[in-house]
Amino acid sequence: MGALFSKLWELFNGKQIEILMVGLANSGKTTLLNVISDNEPGDTLPTVGVNMRHVKKGSVTMKVLDLGGQERFRNLWLEHTKSCDVVVFVVDGADIDKVPDARRELHKLLENKGLEGKPLLVVLNKIDIERRFTKDDIVKHLNLDYIDNNKNPWAVIPISALHKTNITDVVDWLLKQSK
Ligand SMILES: Nc1nc2c(ncn2[C@@H]2O[C@H](COP(=O)(O)OP(=O)(O)OP(=O)(O)O)[C@@H](O)[C@H]2O)c(=O)[nH]1
Ligand SMILES: [Mg+2]
């Protein structure tokens, strides 16, 4: 009955995918959400708690939970692991000194049982800045090769949220996860 109901719901309303978007403060999460949603980066302030938006792309509704990255909000990240379908972890590729911190937070998050089997997208943001990590650097410095691909199939997409570079790659990846 539950399965039939959700099939009917899908038929009339399309699919919904819940996206948990986390990462250190200032990495560009809200800017990325603004671009995905409104095609404009906008002016952002540090997110306090949760910024939740529904973004419709074709027949898919993305429910995006963009969480504050400051230390005092990181407990909130864990509260949403069970209900989400995918995790987007945004990292500031130009803030090299903070990458060890990002690595620690990412792996702590992945220890959560609620995330088992869920896909992970690491968004390497701020590629418009010259002195920054490359995709290979970030795989190495975030220890991504240590993530069990069966437990969390992962991918990395380099972007600039501010300059709207490679945003369609992010959206396409997210839509693929809803199938
Ligand atoms: N150069 C550059 N700056 C960016 C980029 N994306 C975001 N920023 C800037 O980074 C700053 C922080 O962006 P936010 O989107 O507010 O960061 P956040 O991750 O939501 O931060 P919290 O809400 O505090 O966790 C802002 O000044 C943005 O304009 C980018 O691709 N390139
Ligand atoms: Mg924010």
PDB file of C-alpha atoms and ligand atoms in Angstrom:
ATOM      1  CA  MET A   1       0.000   0.000   0.000  1.00  0.00           C
ATOM      2  CA  GLY A   2       2.807   2.364   0.960  1.00  0.00           C
ATOM      3  CA  ALA A   3       4.662   1.626  -2.282  1.00  0.00           C
ATOM      4  CA  LEU A   4       1.489   2.053  -4.360  1.00  0.00           C
ATOM      5  CA  PHE A   5       0.717   5.344  -2.657  1.00  0.00           C
ATOM      6  CA  SER A   6       4.196   6.673  -3.290  1.00  0.00           C
ATOM      7  CA  LYS A   7       3.995   5.594  -6.964  1.00  0.00           C
ATOM      8  CA  LEU A   8       0.696   7.470  -7.344  1.00  0.00           C
ATOM      9  CA  TRP A   9       2.119  10.485  -5.506  1.00  0.00           C
ATOM     10  CA  GLU A  10       5.094  10.444  -7.867  1.00  0.00           C
ATOM     11  CA  LEU A  11       2.824  10.205 -10.906  1.00  0.00           C
ATOM     12  CA  PHE A  12       0.974  13.392  -9.960  1.00  0.00           C
ATOM     13  CA  ASN A  13       3.672  15.362  -8.184  1.00  0.00           C
ATOM     14  CA  GLY A  14       6.926  14.074  -9.673  1.00  0.00           C
ATOM     15  CA  LYS A  15       9.854  12.838  -7.651  1.00  0.00           C
ATOM     16  CA  GLN A  16      11.310  14.499  -4.607  1.00  0.00           C
ATOM     17  CA  ILE A  17      14.904  14.208  -3.517  1.00  0.00           C
ATOM     18  CA  GLU A  18      16.157  15.508  -0.183  1.00  0.00           C
ATOM     19  CA  ILE A  19      19.635  16.998  -0.257  1.00  0.00           C
ATOM     20  CA  LEU A  20      21.705  17.649   2.834  1.00  0.00           C
ATOM     21  CA  MET A  21      24.185  20.434   2.029  1.00  0.00           C
ATOM     22  CA  VAL A  22      26.980  20.885   4.537  1.00  0.00           C
ATOM     23  CA  GLY A  23      30.590  22.032   4.765  1.00  0.00           C
ATOM     24  CA  LEU A  24      32.646  24.511   6.763  1.00  0.00           C
ATOM     25  CA  ALA A  25      31.493  28.108   7.205  1.00  0.00           C
ATOM     26  CA  ASN A  26      32.197  30.365   4.231  1.00  0.00           C
ATOM     27  CA  SER A  27      32.686  27.460   1.793  1.00  0.00           C
ATOM     28  CA  GLY A  28      29.878  28.739  -0.445  1.00  0.00           C
ATOM     29  CA  LYS A  29      26.854  26.524   0.297  1.00  0.00           C
ATOM     30  CA  THR A  30      24.240  29.266   0.278  1.00  0.00           C
ATOM     31  CA  THR A  31      25.787  30.860  -2.821  1.00  0.00           C
ATOM     32  CA  LEU A  32      25.576  27.498  -4.599  1.00  0.00           C
ATOM     33  CA  LEU A  33      21.949  27.021  -3.567  1.00  0.00           C
ATOM     34  CA  ASN A  34      21.091  30.526  -4.796  1.00  0.00           C
ATOM     35  CA  VAL A  35      22.653  29.767  -8.177  1.00  0.00           C
ATOM     36  CA  ILE A  36      20.904  26.397  -8.488  1.00  0.00           C
ATOM     37  CA  SER A  37      17.600  27.968  -7.519  1.00  0.00           C
ATOM     38  CA  ASP A  38      17.652  31.500  -8.967  1.00  0.00           C
ATOM     39  CA  ASN A  39      20.611  31.402 -11.353  1.00  0.00           C
ATOM     40  CA  GLU A  40      22.150  34.250  -9.328  1.00  0.00           C
ATOM     41  CA  PRO A  41      24.732  33.966  -6.523  1.00  0.00           C
ATOM     42  CA  GLY A  42      23.153  36.843  -4.593  1.00  0.00           C
ATOM     43  CA  ASP A  43      24.589  38.405  -1.448  1.00  0.00           C
ATOM     44  CA  THR A  44      24.821  35.970   1.411  1.00  0.00           C
ATOM     45  CA  LEU A  45      25.155  36.229   5.161  1.00  0.00           C
ATOM     46  CA  PRO A  46      26.434  33.376   7.348  1.00  0.00           C
ATOM     47  CA  THR A  47      23.563  30.892   7.636  1.00  0.00           C
ATOM     48  CA  VAL A  48      22.029  30.597  11.071  1.00  0.00           C
ATOM     49  CA  GLY A  49      20.709  27.066  11.551  1.00  0.00           C
ATOM     50  CA  VAL A  50      18.905  25.742   8.474  1.00  0.00           C
ATOM     51  CA  ASN A  51      18.089  27.413   5.168  1.00  0.00           C
ATOM     52  CA  MET A  52      15.566  25.148   3.442  1.00  0.00           C
ATOM     53  CA  ARG A  53      14.398  25.591  -0.135  1.00  0.00           C
ATOM     54  CA  HIS A  54      12.462  23.579  -2.682  1.00  0.00           C
ATOM     55  CA  VAL A  55      13.895  23.763  -6.180  1.00  0.00           C
ATOM     56  CA  LYS A  56      11.992  22.255  -9.092  1.00  0.00           C
ATOM     57  CA  LYS A  57      14.012  20.881 -12.010  1.00  0.00           C
ATOM     58  CA  GLY A  58      11.786  19.251 -14.640  1.00  0.00           C
ATOM     59  CA  SER A  59       9.653  16.665 -12.866  1.00  0.00           C
ATOM     60  CA  VAL A  60      11.983  16.484  -9.849  1.00  0.00           C
ATOM     61  CA  THR A  61      11.599  18.588  -6.724  1.00  0.00           C
ATOM     62  CA  MET A  62      14.822  19.043  -4.810  1.00  0.00           C
ATOM     63  CA  LYS A  63      14.328  19.747  -1.148  1.00  0.00           C
ATOM     64  CA  VAL A  64      17.629  21.328  -0.186  1.00  0.00           C
ATOM     65  CA  LEU A  65      18.695  21.745   3.425  1.00  0.00           C
ATOM     66  CA  ASP A  66      21.560  24.241   3.434  1.00  0.00           C
ATOM     67  CA  LEU A  67      22.989  24.167   6.947  1.00  0.00           C
ATOM     68  CA  GLY A  68      25.120  26.700   8.762  1.00  0.00           C
ATOM     69  CA  GLY A  69      28.769  25.678   8.709  1.00  0.00           C
ATOM     70  CA  GLN A  70      29.866  27.423  11.895  1.00  0.00           C
ATOM     71  CA  GLU A  71      30.952  25.082  14.656  1.00  0.00           C
ATOM     72  CA  ARG A  72      27.889  25.789  16.781  1.00  0.00           C
ATOM     73  CA  PHE A  73      25.573  24.485  14.018  1.00  0.00           C
ATOM     74  CA  ARG A  74      27.407  21.255  13.201  1.00  0.00           C
ATOM     75  CA  ASN A  75      25.298  19.147  15.548  1.00  0.00           C
ATOM     76  CA  LEU A  76      22.378  20.083  13.311  1.00  0.00           C
ATOM     77  CA  TRP A  77      24.085  18.344  10.382  1.00  0.00           C
ATOM     78  CA  LEU A  78      23.651  15.019  12.155  1.00  0.00           C
ATOM     79  CA  GLU A  79      19.955  15.596  12.793  1.00  0.00           C
ATOM     80  CA  HIS A  80      19.178  15.498   9.082  1.00  0.00           C
ATOM     81  CA  THR A  81      21.254  12.510   8.017  1.00  0.00           C
ATOM     82  CA  LYS A  82      18.446   9.977   8.326  1.00  0.00           C
ATOM     83  CA  SER A  83      15.890  11.782   6.179  1.00  0.00           C
ATOM     84  CA  CYS A  84      18.217  12.910   3.384  1.00  0.00           C
ATOM     85  CA  ASP A  85      18.763  11.005   0.133  1.00  0.00           C
ATOM     86  CA  VAL A  86      22.140  12.481  -0.756  1.00  0.00           C
ATOM     87  CA  VAL A  87      24.853  14.598   0.861  1.00  0.00           C
ATOM     88  CA  VAL A  88      26.569  17.540  -0.776  1.00  0.00           C
ATOM     89  CA  PHE A  89      29.758  18.547   1.026  1.00  0.00           C
ATOM     90  CA  VAL A  90      31.039  21.943  -0.110  1.00  0.00           C
ATOM     91  CA  VAL A  91      34.710  22.733   0.372  1.00  0.00           C
ATOM     92  CA  ASP A  92      36.502  26.031  -0.220  1.00  0.00           C
ATOM     93  CA  GLY A  93      39.389  24.927  -2.420  1.00  0.00           C
ATOM     94  CA  ALA A  94      41.176  28.225  -1.923  1.00  0.00           C
ATOM     95  CA  ASP A  95      41.160  28.121   1.869  1.00  0.00           C
ATOM     96  CA  ILE A  96      43.930  25.570   2.030  1.00  0.00           C
ATOM     97  CA  ASP A  97      44.589  25.994   5.769  1.00  0.00           C
ATOM     98  CA  LYS A  98      41.030  24.912   6.565  1.00  0.00           C
ATOM     99  CA  VAL A  99      41.045  21.729   4.486  1.00  0.00           C
ATOM    100  CA  PRO A 100      42.233  19.522   7.404  1.00  0.00           C
ATOM    101  CA  ASP A 101      39.242  20.802   9.365  1.00  0.00           C
ATOM    102  CA  ALA A 102      36.944  19.995   6.437  1.00  0.00           C
ATOM    103  CA  ARG A 103      38.442  16.486   6.244  1.00  0.00           C
ATOM    104  CA  ARG A 104      37.765  15.869   9.918  1.00  0.00           C
ATOM    105  CA  GLU A 105      34.164  17.099   9.699  1.00  0.00           C
ATOM    106  CA  LEU A 106      33.448  15.097   6.542  1.00  0.00           C
ATOM    107  CA  HIS A 107      34.711  11.801   7.972  1.00  0.00           C
ATOM    108  CA  LYS A 108      32.950  12.422  11.294  1.00  0.00           C
ATOM    109  CA  LEU A 109      29.727  12.959   9.363  1.00  0.00           C
ATOM    110  CA  LEU A 110      30.167   9.773   7.345  1.00  0.00           C
ATOM    111  CA  GLU A 111      30.470   7.715  10.536  1.00  0.00           C
ATOM    112  CA  ASN A 112      26.773   8.388  11.002  1.00  0.00           C
ATOM    113  CA  LYS A 113      24.628   5.291  10.440  1.00  0.00           C
ATOM    114  CA  GLY A 114      21.902   7.414   8.814  1.00  0.00           C
ATOM    115  CA  LEU A 115      24.182   8.036   5.849  1.00  0.00           C
ATOM    116  CA  GLU A 116      24.982   4.430   5.044  1.00  0.00           C
ATOM    117  CA  GLY A 117      24.496   3.716   1.338  1.00  0.00           C
ATOM    118  CA  LYS A 118      23.845   7.357   0.462  1.00  0.00           C
ATOM    119  CA  PRO A 119      25.705   9.088  -2.364  1.00  0.00           C
ATOM    120  CA  LEU A 120      28.129  11.888  -1.532  1.00  0.00           C
ATOM    121  CA  LEU A 121      29.011  14.783  -3.801  1.00  0.00           C
ATOM    122  CA  VAL A 122      32.083  16.774  -2.819  1.00  0.00           C
ATOM    123  CA  VAL A 123      31.808  20.199  -4.399  1.00  0.00           C
ATOM    124  CA  LEU A 124      35.218  21.827  -4.782  1.00  0.00           C
ATOM    125  CA  ASN A 125      34.218  25.479  -4.784  1.00  0.00           C
ATOM    126  CA  LYS A 126      35.988  28.764  -5.610  1.00  0.00           C
ATOM    127  CA  ILE A 127      37.984  27.458  -8.575  1.00  0.00           C
ATOM    128  CA  ASP A 128      38.016  31.053  -9.849  1.00  0.00           C
ATOM    129  CA  ILE A 129      40.693  31.800  -7.238  1.00  0.00           C
ATOM    130  CA  GLU A 130      44.176  31.205  -8.578  1.00  0.00           C
ATOM    131  CA  ARG A 131      45.873  29.760  -5.496  1.00  0.00           C
ATOM    132  CA  ARG A 132      43.700  26.764  -4.810  1.00  0.00           C
ATOM    133  CA  PHE A 133      43.572  22.991  -4.612  1.00  0.00           C
ATOM    134  CA  THR A 134      42.924  20.943  -7.754  1.00  0.00           C
ATOM    135  CA  LYS A 135      40.520  18.004  -7.921  1.00  0.00           C
ATOM    136  CA  ASP A 136      43.413  15.554  -7.338  1.00  0.00           C
ATOM    137  CA  ASP A 137      44.647  17.606  -4.369  1.00  0.00           C
ATOM    138  CA  ILE A 138      41.223  17.547  -2.753  1.00  0.00           C
ATOM    139  CA  VAL A 139      40.820  13.775  -3.239  1.00  0.00           C
ATOM    140  CA  LYS A 140      44.135  13.386  -1.430  1.00  0.00           C
ATOM    141  CA  HIS A 141      43.676  15.991   1.303  1.00  0.00           C
ATOM    142  CA  LEU A 142      40.102  14.980   2.155  1.00  0.00           C
ATOM    143  CA  ASN A 143      41.172  11.300   2.198  1.00  0.00           C
ATOM    144  CA  LEU A 144      38.367  10.488  -0.234  1.00  0.00           C
ATOM    145  CA  ASP A 145      40.059   7.259  -1.320  1.00  0.00           C
ATOM    146  CA  TYR A 146      39.420   5.961   2.194  1.00  0.00           C
ATOM    147  CA  ILE A 147      35.656   6.207   1.722  1.00  0.00           C
ATOM    148  CA  ASP A 148      34.135   2.827   0.941  1.00  0.00           C
ATOM    149  CA  ASN A 149      32.401   3.303  -2.420  1.00  0.00           C
ATOM    150  CA  ASN A 150      29.760   0.716  -1.553  1.00  0.00           C
ATOM    151  CA  LYS A 151      28.922   2.580   1.618  1.00  0.00           C
ATOM    152  CA  ASN A 152      29.004   6.040   0.081  1.00  0.00           C
ATOM    153  CA  PRO A 153      29.440   6.261  -3.695  1.00  0.00           C
ATOM    154  CA  TRP A 154      31.236   9.593  -4.095  1.00  0.00           C
ATOM    155  CA  ALA A 155      32.169  12.083  -6.777  1.00  0.00           C
ATOM    156  CA  VAL A 156      33.976  15.431  -6.892  1.00  0.00           C
ATOM    157  CA  ILE A 157      32.858  18.363  -9.035  1.00  0.00           C
ATOM    158  CA  PRO A 158      35.007  21.527  -9.190  1.00  0.00           C
ATOM    159  CA  ILE A 159      32.891  24.688  -9.472  1.00  0.00           C
ATOM    160  CA  SER A 160      32.737  28.382  -8.927  1.00  0.00           C
ATOM    161  CA  ALA A 161      29.374  29.186  -7.393  1.00  0.00           C
ATOM    162  CA  LEU A 162      30.078  32.900  -7.635  1.00  0.00           C
ATOM    163  CA  HIS A 163      30.907  32.733 -11.349  1.00  0.00           C
ATOM    164  CA  LYS A 164      28.331  30.026 -12.119  1.00  0.00           C
ATOM    165  CA  THR A 165      30.968  27.606 -13.458  1.00  0.00           C
ATOM    166  CA  ASN A 166      30.024  23.889 -13.772  1.00  0.00           C
ATOM    167  CA  ILE A 167      26.685  24.341 -11.981  1.00  0.00           C
ATOM    168  CA  THR A 168      24.891  22.188 -14.559  1.00  0.00           C
ATOM    169  CA  ASP A 169      27.269  19.328 -13.674  1.00  0.00           C
ATOM    170  CA  VAL A 170      26.111  19.585 -10.061  1.00  0.00           C
ATOM    171  CA  VAL A 171      22.422  19.700 -11.024  1.00  0.00           C
ATOM    172  CA  ASP A 172      22.811  16.776 -13.443  1.00  0.00           C
ATOM    173  CA  TRP A 173      24.545  14.703 -10.765  1.00  0.00           C
ATOM    174  CA  LEU A 174      21.750  15.454  -8.301  1.00  0.00           C
ATOM    175  CA  LEU A 175      19.040  14.595 -10.830  1.00  0.00           C
ATOM    176  CA  LYS A 176      20.792  11.311 -11.598  1.00  0.00           C
ATOM    177  CA  GLN A 177      20.504  10.349  -7.922  1.00  0.00           C
ATOM    178  CA  SER A 178      16.715  10.743  -8.046  1.00  0.00           C
ATOM    179  CA  LYS A 179      16.332   7.965 -10.647  1.00  0.00           C
TER     180      LYS A 179
HETATM  181  N1  LIG B   1      35.702  33.781  -5.109  1.00  0.00           N
HETATM  182  C1  LIG B   1      34.616  33.073  -4.802  1.00  0.00           C
HETATM  183  N2  LIG B   1      33.885  33.405  -3.729  1.00  0.00           N
HETATM  184  C2  LIG B   1      32.784  32.652  -3.455  1.00  0.00           C
HETATM  185  C3  LIG B   1      32.392  31.563  -4.276  1.00  0.00           C
HETATM  186  N3  LIG B   1      31.275  31.020  -3.738  1.00  0.00           N
HETATM  187  C4  LIG B   1      30.988  31.740  -2.643  1.00  0.00           C
HETATM  188  N4  LIG B   1      31.891  32.729  -2.467  1.00  0.00           N
HETATM  189  C5  LIG B   1      31.908  33.737  -1.398  1.00  0.00           C
HETATM  190  O1  LIG B   1      32.175  33.093  -0.159  1.00  0.00           O
HETATM  191  C6  LIG B   1      31.492  33.772   0.899  1.00  0.00           C
HETATM  192  C7  LIG B   1      30.674  32.794   1.696  1.00  0.00           C
HETATM  193  O2  LIG B   1      29.632  32.269   0.899  1.00  0.00           O
HETATM  194  P1  LIG B   1      28.337  31.574   1.524  1.00  0.00           P
HETATM  195  O3  LIG B   1      27.587  30.974   0.399  1.00  0.00           O
HETATM  196  O4  LIG B   1      27.614  32.504   2.400  1.00  0.00           O
HETATM  197  O5  LIG B   1      29.024  30.447   2.418  1.00  0.00           O
HETATM  198  P2  LIG B   1      28.295  29.352   3.329  1.00  0.00           P
HETATM  199  O6  LIG B   1      29.019  28.076   3.104  1.00  0.00           O
HETATM  200  O7  LIG B   1      26.843  29.341   3.079  1.00  0.00           O
HETATM  201  O8  LIG B   1      28.614  29.879   4.800  1.00  0.00           O
HETATM  202  P3  LIG B   1      27.796  29.515   6.169  1.00  0.00           P
HETATM  203  O9  LIG B   1      26.371  29.788   5.913  1.00  0.00           O
HETATM  204  O10 LIG B   1      28.384  30.420   7.225  1.00  0.00           O
HETATM  205  O11 LIG B   1      28.089  28.088   6.490  1.00  0.00           O
HETATM  206  C8  LIG B   1      30.657  34.877   0.235  1.00  0.00           C
HETATM  207  O12 LIG B   1      31.373  36.078   0.322  1.00  0.00           O
HETATM  208  C9  LIG B   1      30.557  34.412  -1.217  1.00  0.00           C
HETATM  209  O13 LIG B   1      30.404  35.472  -2.136  1.00  0.00           O
HETATM  210  C10 LIG B   1      33.184  31.254  -5.428  1.00  0.00           C
HETATM  211  O14 LIG B   1      32.925  30.342  -6.206  1.00  0.00           O
HETATM  212  N5  LIG B   1      34.274  32.046  -5.622  1.00  0.00           N
HETATM  213 MG    MG B   2      25.221  29.662   4.270  1.00  0.00          MG
END
